[in-house]
Tab-separated table of C-alpha atoms and ligand atoms in Angstrom:
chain	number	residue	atom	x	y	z
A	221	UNK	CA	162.306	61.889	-38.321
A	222	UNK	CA	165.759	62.650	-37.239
A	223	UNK	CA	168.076	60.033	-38.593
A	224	UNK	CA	172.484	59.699	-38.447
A	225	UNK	CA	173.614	57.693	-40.785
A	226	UNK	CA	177.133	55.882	-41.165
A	227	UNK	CA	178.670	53.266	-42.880
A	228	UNK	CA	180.538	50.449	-41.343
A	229	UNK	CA	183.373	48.680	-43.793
A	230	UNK	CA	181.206	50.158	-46.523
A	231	UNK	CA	177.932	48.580	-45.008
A	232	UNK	CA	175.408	51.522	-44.360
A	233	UNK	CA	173.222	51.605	-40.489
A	234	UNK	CA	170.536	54.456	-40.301
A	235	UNK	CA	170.277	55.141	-36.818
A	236	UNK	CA	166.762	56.523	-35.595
A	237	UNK	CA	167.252	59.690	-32.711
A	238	UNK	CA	163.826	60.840	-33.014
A	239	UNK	CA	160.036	60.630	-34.909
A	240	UNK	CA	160.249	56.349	-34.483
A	241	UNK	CA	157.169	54.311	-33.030
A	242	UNK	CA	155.927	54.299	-29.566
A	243	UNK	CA	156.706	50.332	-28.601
A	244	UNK	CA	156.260	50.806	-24.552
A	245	UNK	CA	159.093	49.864	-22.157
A	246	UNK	CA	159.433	45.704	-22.476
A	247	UNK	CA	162.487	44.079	-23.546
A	248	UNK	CA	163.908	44.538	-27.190
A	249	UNK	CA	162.446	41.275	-28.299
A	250	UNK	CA	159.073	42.503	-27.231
A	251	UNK	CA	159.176	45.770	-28.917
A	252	UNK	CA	160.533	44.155	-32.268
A	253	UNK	CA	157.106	42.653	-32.418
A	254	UNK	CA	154.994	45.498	-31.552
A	255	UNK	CA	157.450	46.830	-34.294
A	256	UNK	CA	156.620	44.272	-36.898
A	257	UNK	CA	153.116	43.869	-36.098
A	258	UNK	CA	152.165	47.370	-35.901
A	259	UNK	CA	154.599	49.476	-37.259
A	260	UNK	CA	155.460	47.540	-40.433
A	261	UNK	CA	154.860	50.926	-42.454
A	262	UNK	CA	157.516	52.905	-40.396
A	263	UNK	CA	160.093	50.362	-41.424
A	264	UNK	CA	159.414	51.090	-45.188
A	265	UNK	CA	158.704	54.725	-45.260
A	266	UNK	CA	162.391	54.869	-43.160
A	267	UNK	CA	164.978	52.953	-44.979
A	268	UNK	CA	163.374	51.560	-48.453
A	269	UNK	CA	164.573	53.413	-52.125
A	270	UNK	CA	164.549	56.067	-53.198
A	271	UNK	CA	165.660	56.763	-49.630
A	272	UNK	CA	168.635	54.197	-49.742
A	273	UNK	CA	170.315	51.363	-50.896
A	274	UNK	CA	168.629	48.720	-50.674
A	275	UNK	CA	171.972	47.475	-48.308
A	276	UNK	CA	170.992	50.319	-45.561
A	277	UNK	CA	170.257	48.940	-42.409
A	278	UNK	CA	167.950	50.313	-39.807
A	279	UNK	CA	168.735	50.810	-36.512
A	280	UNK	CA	165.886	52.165	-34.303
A	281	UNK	CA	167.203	53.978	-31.094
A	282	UNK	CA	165.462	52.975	-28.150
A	283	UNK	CA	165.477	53.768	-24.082
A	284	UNK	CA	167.512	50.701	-22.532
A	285	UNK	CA	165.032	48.759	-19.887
A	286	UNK	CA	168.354	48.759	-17.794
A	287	UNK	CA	169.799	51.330	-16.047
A	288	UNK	CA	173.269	49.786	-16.927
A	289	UNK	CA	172.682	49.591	-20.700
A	290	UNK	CA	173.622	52.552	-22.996
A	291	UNK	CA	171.175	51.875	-24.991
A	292	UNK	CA	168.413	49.544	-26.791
A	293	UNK	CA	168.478	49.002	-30.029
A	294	UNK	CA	165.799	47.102	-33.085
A	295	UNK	CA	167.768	46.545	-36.385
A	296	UNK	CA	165.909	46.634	-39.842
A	297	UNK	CA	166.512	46.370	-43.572
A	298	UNK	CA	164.792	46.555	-46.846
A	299	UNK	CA	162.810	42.907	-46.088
A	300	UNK	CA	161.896	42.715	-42.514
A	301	UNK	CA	163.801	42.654	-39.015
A	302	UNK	CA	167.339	41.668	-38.190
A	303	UNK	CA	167.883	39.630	-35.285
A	304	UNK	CA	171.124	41.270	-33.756
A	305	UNK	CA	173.597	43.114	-36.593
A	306	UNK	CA	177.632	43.530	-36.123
A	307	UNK	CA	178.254	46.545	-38.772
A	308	UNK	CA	174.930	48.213	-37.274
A	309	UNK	CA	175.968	48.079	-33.639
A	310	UNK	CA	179.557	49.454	-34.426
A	311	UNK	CA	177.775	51.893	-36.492
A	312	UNK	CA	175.254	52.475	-33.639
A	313	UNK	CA	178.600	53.400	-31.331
A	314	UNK	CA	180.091	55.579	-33.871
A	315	UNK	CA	177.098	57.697	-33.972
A	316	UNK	CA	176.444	57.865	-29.938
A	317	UNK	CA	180.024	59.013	-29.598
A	318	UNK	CA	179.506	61.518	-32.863
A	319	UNK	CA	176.483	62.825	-30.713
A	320	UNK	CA	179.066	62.961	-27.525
A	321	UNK	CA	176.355	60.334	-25.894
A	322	UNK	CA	178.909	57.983	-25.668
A	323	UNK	CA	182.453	58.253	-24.095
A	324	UNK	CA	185.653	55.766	-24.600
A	325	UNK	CA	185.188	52.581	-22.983
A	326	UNK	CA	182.634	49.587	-22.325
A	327	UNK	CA	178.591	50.021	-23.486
A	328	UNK	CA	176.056	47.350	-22.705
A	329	UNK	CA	173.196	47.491	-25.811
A	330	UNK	CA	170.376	45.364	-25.446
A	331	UNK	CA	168.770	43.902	-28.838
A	332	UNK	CA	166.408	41.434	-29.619
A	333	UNK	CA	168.503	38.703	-29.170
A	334	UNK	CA	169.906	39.875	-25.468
A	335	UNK	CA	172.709	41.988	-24.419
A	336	UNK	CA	175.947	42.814	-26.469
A	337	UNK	CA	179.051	44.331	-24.615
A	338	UNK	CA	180.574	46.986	-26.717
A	339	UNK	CA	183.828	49.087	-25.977
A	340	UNK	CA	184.570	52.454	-27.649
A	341	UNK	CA	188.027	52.530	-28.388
A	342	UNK	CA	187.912	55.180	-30.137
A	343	UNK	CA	185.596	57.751	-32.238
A	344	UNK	CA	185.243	55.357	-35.233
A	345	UNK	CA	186.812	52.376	-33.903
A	346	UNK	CA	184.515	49.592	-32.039
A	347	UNK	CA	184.517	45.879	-30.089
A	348	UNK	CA	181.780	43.674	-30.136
A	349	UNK	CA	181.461	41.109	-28.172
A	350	UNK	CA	178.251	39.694	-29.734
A	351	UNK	CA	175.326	37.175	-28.346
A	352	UNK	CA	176.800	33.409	-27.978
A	353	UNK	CA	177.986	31.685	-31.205
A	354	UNK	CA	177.370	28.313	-32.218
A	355	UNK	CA	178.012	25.883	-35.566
A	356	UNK	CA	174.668	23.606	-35.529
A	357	UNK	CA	175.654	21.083	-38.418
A	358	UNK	CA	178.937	20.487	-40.310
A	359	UNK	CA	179.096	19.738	-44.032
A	360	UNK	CA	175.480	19.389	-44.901
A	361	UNK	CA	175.227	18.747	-48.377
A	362	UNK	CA	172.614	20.555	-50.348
A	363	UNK	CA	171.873	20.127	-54.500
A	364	UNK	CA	171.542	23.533	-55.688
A	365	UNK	CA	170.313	24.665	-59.023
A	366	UNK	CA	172.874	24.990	-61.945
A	367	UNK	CA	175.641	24.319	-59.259
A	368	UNK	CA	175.208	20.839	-57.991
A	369	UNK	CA	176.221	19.803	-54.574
A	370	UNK	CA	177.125	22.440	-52.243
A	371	UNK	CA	178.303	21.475	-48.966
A	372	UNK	CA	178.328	24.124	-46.153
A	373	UNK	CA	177.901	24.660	-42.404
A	374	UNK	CA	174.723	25.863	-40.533
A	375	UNK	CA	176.024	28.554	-37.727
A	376	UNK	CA	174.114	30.951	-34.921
A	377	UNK	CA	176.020	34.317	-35.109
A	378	UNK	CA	172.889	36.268	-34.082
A	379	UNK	CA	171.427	35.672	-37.488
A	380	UNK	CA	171.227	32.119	-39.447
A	381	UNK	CA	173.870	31.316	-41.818
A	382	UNK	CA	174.631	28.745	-44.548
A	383	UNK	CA	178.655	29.093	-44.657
A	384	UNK	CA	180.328	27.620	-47.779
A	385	UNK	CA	184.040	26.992	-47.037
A	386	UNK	CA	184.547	26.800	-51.345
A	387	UNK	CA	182.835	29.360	-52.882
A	388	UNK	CA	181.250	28.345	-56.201
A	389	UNK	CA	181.906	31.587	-57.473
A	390	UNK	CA	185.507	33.389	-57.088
A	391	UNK	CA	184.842	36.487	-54.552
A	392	UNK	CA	185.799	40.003	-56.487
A	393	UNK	CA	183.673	43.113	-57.004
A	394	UNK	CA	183.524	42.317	-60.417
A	395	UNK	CA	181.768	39.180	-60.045
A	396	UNK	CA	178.866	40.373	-56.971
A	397	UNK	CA	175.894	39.891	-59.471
A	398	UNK	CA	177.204	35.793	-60.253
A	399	UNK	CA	177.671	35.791	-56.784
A	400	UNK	CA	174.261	36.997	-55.592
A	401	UNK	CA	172.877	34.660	-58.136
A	402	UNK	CA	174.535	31.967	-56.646
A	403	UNK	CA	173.923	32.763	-53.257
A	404	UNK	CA	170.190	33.110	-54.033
A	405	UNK	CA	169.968	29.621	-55.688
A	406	UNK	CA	171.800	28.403	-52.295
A	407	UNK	CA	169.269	29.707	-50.240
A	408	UNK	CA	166.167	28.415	-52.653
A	409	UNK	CA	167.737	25.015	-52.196
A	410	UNK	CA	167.718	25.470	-48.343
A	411	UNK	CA	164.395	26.497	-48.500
A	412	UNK	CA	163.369	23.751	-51.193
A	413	UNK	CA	165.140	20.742	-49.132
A	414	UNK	CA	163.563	22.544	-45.441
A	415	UNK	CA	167.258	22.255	-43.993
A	416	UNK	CA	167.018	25.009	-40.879
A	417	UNK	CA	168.689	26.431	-37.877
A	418	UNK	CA	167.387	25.294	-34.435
A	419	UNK	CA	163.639	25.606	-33.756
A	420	UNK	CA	163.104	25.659	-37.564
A	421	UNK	CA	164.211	28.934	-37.801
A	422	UNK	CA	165.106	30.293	-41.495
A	423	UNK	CA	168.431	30.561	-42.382
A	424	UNK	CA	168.239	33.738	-44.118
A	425	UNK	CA	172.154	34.850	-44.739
A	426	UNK	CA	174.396	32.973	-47.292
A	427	UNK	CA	177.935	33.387	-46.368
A	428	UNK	CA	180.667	32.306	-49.024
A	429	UNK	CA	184.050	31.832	-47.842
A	430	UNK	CA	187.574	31.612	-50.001
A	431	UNK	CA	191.750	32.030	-49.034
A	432	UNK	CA	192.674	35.977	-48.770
A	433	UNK	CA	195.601	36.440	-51.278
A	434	UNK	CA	196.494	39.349	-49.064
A	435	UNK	CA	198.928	38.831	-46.211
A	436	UNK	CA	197.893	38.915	-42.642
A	437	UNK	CA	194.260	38.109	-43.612
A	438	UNK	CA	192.812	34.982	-43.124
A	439	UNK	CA	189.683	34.789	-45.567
A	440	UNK	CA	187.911	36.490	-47.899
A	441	UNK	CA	183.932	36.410	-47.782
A	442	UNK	CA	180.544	37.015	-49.612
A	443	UNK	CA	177.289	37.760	-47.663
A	444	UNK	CA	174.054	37.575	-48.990
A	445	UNK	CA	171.111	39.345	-46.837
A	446	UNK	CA	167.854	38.067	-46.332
A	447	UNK	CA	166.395	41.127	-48.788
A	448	UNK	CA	169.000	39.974	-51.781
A	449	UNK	CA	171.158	42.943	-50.705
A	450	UNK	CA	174.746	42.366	-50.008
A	451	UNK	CA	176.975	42.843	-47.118
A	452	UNK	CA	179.344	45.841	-48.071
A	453	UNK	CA	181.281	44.661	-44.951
A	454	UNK	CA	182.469	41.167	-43.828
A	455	UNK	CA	179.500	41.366	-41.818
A	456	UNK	CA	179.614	40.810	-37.691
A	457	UNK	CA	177.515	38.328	-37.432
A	458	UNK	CA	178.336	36.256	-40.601
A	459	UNK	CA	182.080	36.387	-38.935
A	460	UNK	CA	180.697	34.987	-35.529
A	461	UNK	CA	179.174	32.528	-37.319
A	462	UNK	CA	182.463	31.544	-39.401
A	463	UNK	CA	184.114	31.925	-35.645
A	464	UNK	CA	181.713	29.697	-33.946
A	465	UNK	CA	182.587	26.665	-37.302
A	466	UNK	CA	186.391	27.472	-36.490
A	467	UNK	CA	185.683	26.501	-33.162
A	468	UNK	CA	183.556	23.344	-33.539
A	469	UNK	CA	186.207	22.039	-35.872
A	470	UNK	CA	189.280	23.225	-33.511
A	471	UNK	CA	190.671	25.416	-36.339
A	472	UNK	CA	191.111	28.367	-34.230
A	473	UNK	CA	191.834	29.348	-30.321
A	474	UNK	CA	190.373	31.756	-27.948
A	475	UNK	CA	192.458	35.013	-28.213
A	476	UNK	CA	193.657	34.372	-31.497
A	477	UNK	CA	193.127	36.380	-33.982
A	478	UNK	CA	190.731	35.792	-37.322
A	479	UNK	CA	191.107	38.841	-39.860
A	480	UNK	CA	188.107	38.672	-42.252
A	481	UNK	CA	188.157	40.617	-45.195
A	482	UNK	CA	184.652	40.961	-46.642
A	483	UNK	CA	184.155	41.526	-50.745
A	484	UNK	CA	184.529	44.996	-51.443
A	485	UNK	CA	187.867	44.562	-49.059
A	486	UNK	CA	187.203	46.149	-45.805
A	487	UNK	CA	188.126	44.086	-42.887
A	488	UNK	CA	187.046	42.647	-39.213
A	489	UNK	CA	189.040	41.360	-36.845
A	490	UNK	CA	187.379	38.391	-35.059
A	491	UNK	CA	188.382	36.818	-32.147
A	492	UNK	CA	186.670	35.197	-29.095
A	493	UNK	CA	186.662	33.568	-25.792
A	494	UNK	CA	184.182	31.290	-23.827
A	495	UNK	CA	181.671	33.043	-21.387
A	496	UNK	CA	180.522	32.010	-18.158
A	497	UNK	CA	178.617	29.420	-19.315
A	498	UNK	CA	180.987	28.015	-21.670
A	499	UNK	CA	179.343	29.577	-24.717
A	500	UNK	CA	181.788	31.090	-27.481
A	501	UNK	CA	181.080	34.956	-27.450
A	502	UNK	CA	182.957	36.228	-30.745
A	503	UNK	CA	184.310	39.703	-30.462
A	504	UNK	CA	184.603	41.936	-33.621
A	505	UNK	CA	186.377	45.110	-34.355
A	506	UNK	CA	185.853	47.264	-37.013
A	507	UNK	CA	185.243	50.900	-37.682
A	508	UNK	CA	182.094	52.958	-38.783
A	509	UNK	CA	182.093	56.778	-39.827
A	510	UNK	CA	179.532	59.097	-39.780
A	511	UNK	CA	178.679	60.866	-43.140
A	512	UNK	CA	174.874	62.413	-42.553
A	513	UNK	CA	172.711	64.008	-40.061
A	514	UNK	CA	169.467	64.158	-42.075
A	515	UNK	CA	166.122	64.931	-41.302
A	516	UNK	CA	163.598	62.890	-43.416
A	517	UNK	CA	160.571	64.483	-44.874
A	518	UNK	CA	157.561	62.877	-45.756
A	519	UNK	CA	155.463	64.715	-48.132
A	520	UNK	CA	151.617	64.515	-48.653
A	521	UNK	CA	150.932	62.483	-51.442
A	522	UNK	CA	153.875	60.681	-52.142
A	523	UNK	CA	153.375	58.095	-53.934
A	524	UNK	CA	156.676	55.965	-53.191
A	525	UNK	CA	156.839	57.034	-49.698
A	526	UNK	CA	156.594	53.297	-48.529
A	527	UNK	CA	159.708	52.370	-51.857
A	528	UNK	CA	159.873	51.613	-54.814
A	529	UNK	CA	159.268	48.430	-56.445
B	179	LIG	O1	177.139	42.935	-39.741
B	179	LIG	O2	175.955	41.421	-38.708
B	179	LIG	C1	176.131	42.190	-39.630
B	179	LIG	C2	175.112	42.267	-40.698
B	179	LIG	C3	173.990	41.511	-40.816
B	179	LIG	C4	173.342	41.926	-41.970
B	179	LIG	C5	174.088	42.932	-42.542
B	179	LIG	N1	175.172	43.116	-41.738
């Protein structure tokens, strides 16, 4: 299996050239079920430790079912699948242009969760402009274990997000494990108290928010994964979803700028503007580098080729 890997902001994305599943030629959303249903095993022998970090993200490589499109893409991590992934798509771009498959300028990508518009602008430097954005509820109020009542905002930002504008836990490197344990009782509560995104859909990312001290930037963040991993980066579509509450509480224009800096510091800039159908499509700009070209092995008789633990 013939893998690139890269890191986005500190957030890892394995991309997948060659040696992934054969999922036929249907639309992303359709192959991410043959994927899950079928090919559950390739997911885990691919990205799960002692291969990774348990942060690594997935990204399998796959022929676009348009013409137009660059590419298609199916985004996994150490639980299950992603629905659409910021860091991972910049990091996707990075490594097309590494592999001189992608030149400067605008790149359709179809995922799962439709078509993203991408523009190269330069090797390492990428523009999202991700799936259509929305804040479902404002200040829902949820009692959380050891913390008491947490109040937060349910947002669309191509994954499901509880966003917590005060986070019970000051944001610093230092304190990532109180954070994660916080983040995890959060999302116990959600699950305990069956609040949900539309369609019942699990919200599966815990974002917590607090004021940058550094200058220029607007926020600081905290993102918790659905696999208890988290986001190295400020995270795409955790900053769509902050975008998308900005929006539905008329905090911030189209155009304007929103720098997010994520907990280990790196940064996004956010911004957005309504589509044709008057949907808010955040844009996000970050930058991913390439640091492997790796060719994974796996041996007879391994017994933790599927992970560990
Ligand atoms: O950047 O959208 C993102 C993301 C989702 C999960 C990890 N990173």
């Amino acid at each position: 299996m013939h893998v690139i890997d890269s890191h986005t902001g500190g957030q890892p994305t394995r991309v997948i050239l060659e040696g992934g599943p054969e999922l036929g030629q249907g639309p992303m959303s359709e192959r991410k079920k043959i994927f899950a249903e079928q090919f559950d095993d390739f997911r885990t022998k691919s990205i799960l430790e002692p291969k990774c970090t348990d942060a690594m993200v997935g990204a399998l490589l796959c022929e676009p079912v348009s013409s137009a499109s660059t590419a298609g893409v199916i985004f996994f991590n150490n639980d299950g699948y992603l629905d659409m992934c910021g860091h991972g798509t910049i990091g996707l771009l990075a490594t097309l242009a590494h592999l001189g498959r992608a030149d400067i300028g605008e790149h359709l990508i179809e995922t799962s969760v439709g078509k993203v518009k991408t523009e190269l602008l330069s090797r390492n430097r990428v523009s999202v402009e991700n799936v259509p954005s929305y804040c479902l509820h404002n200040n829902v109020a949820l009692e959380v274990e050891s913390l008491g009542t947490i109040t937060g905002h349910i947002a669309w930002g191509g994954n499901w997000f509880f966003l917590v504008d005060k986070s019970p836990v000051s944001i610093s490197r230092r304190n990532i494990p109180a954070l994660t344990d916080a983040a995890k009782k959060v999302r116990q509560a959600l699950a305990r108290q069956s609040v949900t995104g539309s369609d019942e859909a699990e919200i599966d990312h815990i974002e917590f928010f607090e004021e940058s001290s550094e200058s220029g930037v607007n926020s600081r963040n905290f993102v918790l994964c659905p696999g208890l991993a988290y986001d190295r980066s400020p995270c795409g579509t955790g900053t769509s979803a902050k975008i998308a509450c900005l929006v539905s509480s008329g905090k911030l224009l189209p155009g304007v700028h929103w720098i997010q800096e994520g907990v280990t510091g790196t940064r996004f800039i956010g911004t957005y503007d309504y589509d044709e159908n008057g949907k808010i499509r955040p844009r996000i700009t970050g930058e991913a580098y390439i640091y492997a070209d790796t060719n994974l092995i796996f041996q007879a008789g391994d017994p933790l080729q599927h992970g560990a633990g």
